[in-house]
Short mmCIF file of C-alpha atoms in Angstrom, two decimals:
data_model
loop_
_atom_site.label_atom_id
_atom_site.label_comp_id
_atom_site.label_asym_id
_atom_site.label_seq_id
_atom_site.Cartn_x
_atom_site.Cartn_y
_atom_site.Cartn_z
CA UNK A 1 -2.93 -37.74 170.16
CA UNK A 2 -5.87 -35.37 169.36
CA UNK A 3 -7.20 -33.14 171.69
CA UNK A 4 -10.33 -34.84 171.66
CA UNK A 5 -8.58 -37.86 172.13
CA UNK A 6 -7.18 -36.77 175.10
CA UNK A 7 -9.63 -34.97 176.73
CA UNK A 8 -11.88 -38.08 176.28
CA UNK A 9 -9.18 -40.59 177.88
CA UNK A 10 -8.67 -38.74 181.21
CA UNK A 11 -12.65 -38.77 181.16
CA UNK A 12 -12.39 -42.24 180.76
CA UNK A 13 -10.12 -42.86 183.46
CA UNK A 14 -10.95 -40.53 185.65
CA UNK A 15 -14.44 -41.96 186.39
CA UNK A 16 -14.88 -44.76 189.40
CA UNK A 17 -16.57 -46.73 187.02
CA UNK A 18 -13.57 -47.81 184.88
CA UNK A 19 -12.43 -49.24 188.03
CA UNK A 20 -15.66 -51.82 187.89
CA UNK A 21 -14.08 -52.86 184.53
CA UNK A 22 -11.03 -54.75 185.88
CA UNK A 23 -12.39 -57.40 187.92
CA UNK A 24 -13.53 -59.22 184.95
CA UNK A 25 -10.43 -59.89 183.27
CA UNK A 26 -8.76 -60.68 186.60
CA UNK A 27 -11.24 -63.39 187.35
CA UNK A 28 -10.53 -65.05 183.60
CA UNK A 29 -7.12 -65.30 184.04
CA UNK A 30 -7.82 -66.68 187.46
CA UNK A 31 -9.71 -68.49 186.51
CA UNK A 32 -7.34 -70.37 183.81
CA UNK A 33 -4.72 -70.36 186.16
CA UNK A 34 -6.54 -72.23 188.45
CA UNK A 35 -7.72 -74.80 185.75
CA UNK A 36 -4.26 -75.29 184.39
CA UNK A 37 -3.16 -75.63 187.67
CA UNK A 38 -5.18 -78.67 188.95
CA UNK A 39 -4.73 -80.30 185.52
CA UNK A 40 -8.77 -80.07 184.29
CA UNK A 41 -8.61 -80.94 181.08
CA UNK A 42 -8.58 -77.64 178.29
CA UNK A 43 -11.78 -79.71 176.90
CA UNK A 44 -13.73 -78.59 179.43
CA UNK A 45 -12.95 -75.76 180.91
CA UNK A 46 -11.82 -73.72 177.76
CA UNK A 47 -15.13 -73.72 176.51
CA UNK A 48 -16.70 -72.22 179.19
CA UNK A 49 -13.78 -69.68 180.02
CA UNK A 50 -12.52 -68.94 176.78
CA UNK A 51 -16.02 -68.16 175.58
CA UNK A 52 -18.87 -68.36 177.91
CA UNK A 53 -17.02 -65.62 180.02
CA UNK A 54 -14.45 -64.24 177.45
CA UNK A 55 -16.15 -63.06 174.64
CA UNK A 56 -19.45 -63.43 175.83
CA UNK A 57 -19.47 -61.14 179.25
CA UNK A 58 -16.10 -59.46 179.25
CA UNK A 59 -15.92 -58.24 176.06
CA UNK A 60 -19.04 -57.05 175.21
CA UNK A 61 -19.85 -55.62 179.28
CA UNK A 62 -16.35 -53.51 178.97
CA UNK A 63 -16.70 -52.39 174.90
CA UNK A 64 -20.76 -50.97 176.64
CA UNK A 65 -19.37 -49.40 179.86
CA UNK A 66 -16.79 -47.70 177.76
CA UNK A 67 -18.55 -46.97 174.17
CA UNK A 68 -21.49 -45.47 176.25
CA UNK A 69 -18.69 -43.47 178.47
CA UNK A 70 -16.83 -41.62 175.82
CA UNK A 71 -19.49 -39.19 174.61
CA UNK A 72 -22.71 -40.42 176.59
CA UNK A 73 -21.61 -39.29 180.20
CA UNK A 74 -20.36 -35.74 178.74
CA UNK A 75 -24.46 -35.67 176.89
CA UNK A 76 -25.16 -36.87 180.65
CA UNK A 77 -23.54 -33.83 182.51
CA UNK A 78 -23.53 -30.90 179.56
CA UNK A 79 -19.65 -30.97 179.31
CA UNK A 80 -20.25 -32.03 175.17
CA UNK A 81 -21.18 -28.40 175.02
CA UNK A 82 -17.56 -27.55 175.15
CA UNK A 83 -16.54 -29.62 172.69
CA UNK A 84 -19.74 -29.07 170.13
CA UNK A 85 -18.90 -25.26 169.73
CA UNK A 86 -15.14 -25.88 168.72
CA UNK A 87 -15.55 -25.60 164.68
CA UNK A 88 -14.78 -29.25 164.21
CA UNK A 89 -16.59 -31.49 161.07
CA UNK A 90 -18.47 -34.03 164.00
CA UNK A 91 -16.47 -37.07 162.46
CA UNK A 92 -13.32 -35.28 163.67
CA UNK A 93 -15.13 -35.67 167.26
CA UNK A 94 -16.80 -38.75 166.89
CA UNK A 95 -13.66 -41.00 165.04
CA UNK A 96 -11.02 -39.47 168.22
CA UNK A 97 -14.10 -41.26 170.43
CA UNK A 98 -14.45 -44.77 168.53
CA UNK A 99 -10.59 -44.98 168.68
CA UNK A 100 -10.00 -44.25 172.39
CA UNK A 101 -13.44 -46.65 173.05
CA UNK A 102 -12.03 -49.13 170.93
CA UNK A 103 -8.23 -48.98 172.08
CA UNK A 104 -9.19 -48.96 176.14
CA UNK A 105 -12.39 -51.86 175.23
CA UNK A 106 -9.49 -54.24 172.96
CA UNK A 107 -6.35 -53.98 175.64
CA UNK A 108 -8.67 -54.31 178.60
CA UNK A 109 -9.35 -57.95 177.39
CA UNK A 110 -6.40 -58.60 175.79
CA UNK A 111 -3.92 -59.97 178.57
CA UNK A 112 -6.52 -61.83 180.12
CA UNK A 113 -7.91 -63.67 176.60
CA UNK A 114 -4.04 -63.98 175.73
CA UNK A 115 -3.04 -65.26 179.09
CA UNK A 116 -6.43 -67.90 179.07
CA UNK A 117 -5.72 -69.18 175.29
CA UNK A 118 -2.13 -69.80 175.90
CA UNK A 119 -2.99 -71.87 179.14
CA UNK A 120 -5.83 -73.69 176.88
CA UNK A 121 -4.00 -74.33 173.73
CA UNK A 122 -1.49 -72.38 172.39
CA UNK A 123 0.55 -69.33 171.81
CA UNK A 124 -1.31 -69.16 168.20
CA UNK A 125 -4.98 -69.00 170.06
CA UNK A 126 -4.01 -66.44 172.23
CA UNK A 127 -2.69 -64.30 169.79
CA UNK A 128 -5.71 -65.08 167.47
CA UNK A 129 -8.35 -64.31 170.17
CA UNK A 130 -6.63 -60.97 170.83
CA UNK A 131 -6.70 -59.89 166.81
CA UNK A 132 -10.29 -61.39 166.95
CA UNK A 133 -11.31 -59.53 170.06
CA UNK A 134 -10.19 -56.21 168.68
CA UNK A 135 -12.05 -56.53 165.93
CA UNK A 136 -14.88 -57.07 168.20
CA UNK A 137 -14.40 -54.50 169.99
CA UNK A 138 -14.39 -52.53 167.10
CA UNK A 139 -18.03 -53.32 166.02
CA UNK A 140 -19.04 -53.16 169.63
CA UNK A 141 -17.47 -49.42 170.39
CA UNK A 142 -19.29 -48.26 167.38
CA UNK A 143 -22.99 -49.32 168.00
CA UNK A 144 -22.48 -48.77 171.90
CA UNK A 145 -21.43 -45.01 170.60
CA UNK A 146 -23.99 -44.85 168.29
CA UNK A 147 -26.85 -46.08 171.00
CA UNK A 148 -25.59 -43.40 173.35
CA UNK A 149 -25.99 -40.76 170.90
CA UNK A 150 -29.82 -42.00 170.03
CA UNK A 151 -31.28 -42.98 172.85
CA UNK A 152 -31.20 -41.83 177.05
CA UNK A 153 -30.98 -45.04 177.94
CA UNK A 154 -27.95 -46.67 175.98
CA UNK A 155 -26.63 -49.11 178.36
CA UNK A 156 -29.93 -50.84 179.32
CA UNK A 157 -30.58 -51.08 175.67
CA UNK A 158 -27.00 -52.17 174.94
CA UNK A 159 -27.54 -55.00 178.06
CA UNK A 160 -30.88 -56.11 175.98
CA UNK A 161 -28.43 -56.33 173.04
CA UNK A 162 -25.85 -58.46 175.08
CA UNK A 163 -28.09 -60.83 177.52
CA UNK A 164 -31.11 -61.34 175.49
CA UNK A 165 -29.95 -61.17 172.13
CA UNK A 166 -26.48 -62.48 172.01
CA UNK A 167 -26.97 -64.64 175.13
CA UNK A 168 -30.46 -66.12 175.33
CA UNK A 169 -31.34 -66.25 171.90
CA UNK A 170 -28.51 -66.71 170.24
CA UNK A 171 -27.92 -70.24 172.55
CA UNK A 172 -31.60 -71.30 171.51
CA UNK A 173 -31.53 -70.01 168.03
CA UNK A 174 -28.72 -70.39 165.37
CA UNK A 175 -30.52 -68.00 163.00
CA UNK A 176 -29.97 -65.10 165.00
CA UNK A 177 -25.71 -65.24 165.27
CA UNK A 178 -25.82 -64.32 161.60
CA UNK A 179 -26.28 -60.10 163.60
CA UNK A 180 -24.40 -61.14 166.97
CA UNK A 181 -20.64 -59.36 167.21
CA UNK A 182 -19.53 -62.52 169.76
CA UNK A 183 -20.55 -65.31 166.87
CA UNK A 184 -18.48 -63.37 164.39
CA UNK A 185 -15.09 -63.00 166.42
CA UNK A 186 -15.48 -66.77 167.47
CA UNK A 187 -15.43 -67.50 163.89
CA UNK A 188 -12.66 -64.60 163.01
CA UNK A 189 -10.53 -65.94 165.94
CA UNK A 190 -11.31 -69.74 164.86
CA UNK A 191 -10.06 -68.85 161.53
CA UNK A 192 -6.99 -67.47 162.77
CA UNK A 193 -5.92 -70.30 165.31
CA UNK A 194 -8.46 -73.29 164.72
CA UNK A 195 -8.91 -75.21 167.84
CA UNK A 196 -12.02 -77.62 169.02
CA UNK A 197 -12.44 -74.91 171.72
CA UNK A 198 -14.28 -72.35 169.48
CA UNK A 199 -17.45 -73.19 167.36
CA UNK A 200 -20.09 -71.55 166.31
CA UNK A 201 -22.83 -71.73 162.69
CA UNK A 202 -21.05 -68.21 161.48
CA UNK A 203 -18.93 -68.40 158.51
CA UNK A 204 -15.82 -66.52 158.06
CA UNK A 205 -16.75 -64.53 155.22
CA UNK A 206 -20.04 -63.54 157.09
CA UNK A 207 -18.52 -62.45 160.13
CA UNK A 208 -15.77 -60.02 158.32
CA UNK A 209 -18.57 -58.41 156.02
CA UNK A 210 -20.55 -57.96 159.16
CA UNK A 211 -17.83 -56.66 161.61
CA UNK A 212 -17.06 -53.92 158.71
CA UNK A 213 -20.98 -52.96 158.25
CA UNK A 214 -21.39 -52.44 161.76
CA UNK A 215 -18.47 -50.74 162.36
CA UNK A 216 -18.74 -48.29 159.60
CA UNK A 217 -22.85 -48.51 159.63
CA UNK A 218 -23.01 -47.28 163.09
CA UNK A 219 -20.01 -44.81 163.12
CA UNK A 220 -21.81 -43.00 160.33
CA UNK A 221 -24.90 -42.67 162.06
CA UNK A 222 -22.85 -41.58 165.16
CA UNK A 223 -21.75 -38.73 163.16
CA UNK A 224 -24.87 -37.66 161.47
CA UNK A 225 -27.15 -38.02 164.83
CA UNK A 226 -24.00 -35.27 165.92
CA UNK A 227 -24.90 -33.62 163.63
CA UNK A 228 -28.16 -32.90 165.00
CA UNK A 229 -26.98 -31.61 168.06
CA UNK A 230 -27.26 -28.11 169.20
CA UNK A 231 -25.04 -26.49 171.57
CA UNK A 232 -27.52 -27.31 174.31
CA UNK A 233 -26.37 -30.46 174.06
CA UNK A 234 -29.93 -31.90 172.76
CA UNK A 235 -30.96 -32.92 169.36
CA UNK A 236 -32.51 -30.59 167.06
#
């Protein structure tokens, strides 16, 4: 592990707020339990689990919380200066980031999406909504990095992203899952382990060329808005 990758993982975990992260997955896999438990049928509770609170809240509220963490909060208190006058090319800072932001965002839901799909389906969802889910998390860790790099205010904008865009509008209008990283791994994981439970208007094809243009898109502009940085810690 990198130095940078390491420094930025016992930031991670040695903030309180991590902590807020693990109630979420604890209360899908409760959740499922419970269903499975008194016998509901998959039909109608998968749907809303698997999903609704899945891939729609946990994934994309823990990939923001975390992508916004790993270089934000050190913009936040000036401890980036440290880091900024080491003479490292700014992908060799911001890559180490993405990969922590993505590793911590894709195992945090992991168990709980595994543990849910297995009790819904199958062995083959769970697994699928796992692979899926990383991928999401990919695409998510990379604009949530890139927003806190751009902006002073990268989680409310992120939230806007998440509730009004993904949420709100994408229930009322199909158009807009075409740019919404939860439509594409419901169609990545439905691809992987088809199942009644998932649906959504994306195609496959669309969601895989979109998950890599985000992804690399936004990690590129991550690096070049680094770029711009001075040793203040402000943009130049």
């Amino acid at each position: 592990m990198s130095t940078v990758s390491w420094i930025t993982v016992r930031g991670l975990f040695g903030r309180r707020r991590f902590l807020l992260l693990l109630p979420l997955p604890l209360l899908v896999v409760t959740l499922a339990i419970i269903s499975r438990v008194l016998k509901v049928d998959p039909g109608q509770w998968g749907p809303p689990v698997l999903v609704g609170l899945g891939l729609a809240v946990v994934l994309p509220v823990v990939a923001l919380i975390v992508g916004t963490g790993v270089l934000g909060a050190e913009i936040d208190d000036g401890t980036v200066v440290h880091i900024l006058t080491k003479p490292l090319p700014r992908w060799q800072i911001v890559l180490p980031k993405l990969a922590v932001a993505t590793g911590v965002s894709a195992a945090t839901v992991a168990v709980p999406l595994y543990v849910a799909g297995v009790l819904a389906h199958s062995v083959r969802l769970g697994l699928g909504l796992v692979a899926a889910a990383a991928l999401g998390a990919l695409a998510y860790s990379a604009l949530f990095l890139a927003l806190s790099l751009v902006t002073r205010r990268p989680v409310l904008l992120g939230l806007v992203y998440v509730l009004i865009w993904e949420g709100l509008l994408g229930s009322m209008v199909t158009g807009t899952r075409v740019l919404s990283v939860q439509h594409w791994v419901i169609a990545l994981a439905d691809r992987l382990a088809p199942t009644e439970l998932l649906s959504t208007t994306v195609s496959v094809p669309v969601a895989a060329v979109m998950t890599a243009l985000v992804s690399v898109g936004f990690t590129v502009l991550a690096v070049d808005r680094l770029r711009s940085f001075s040793v203040a810690g402000e943009t130049s």
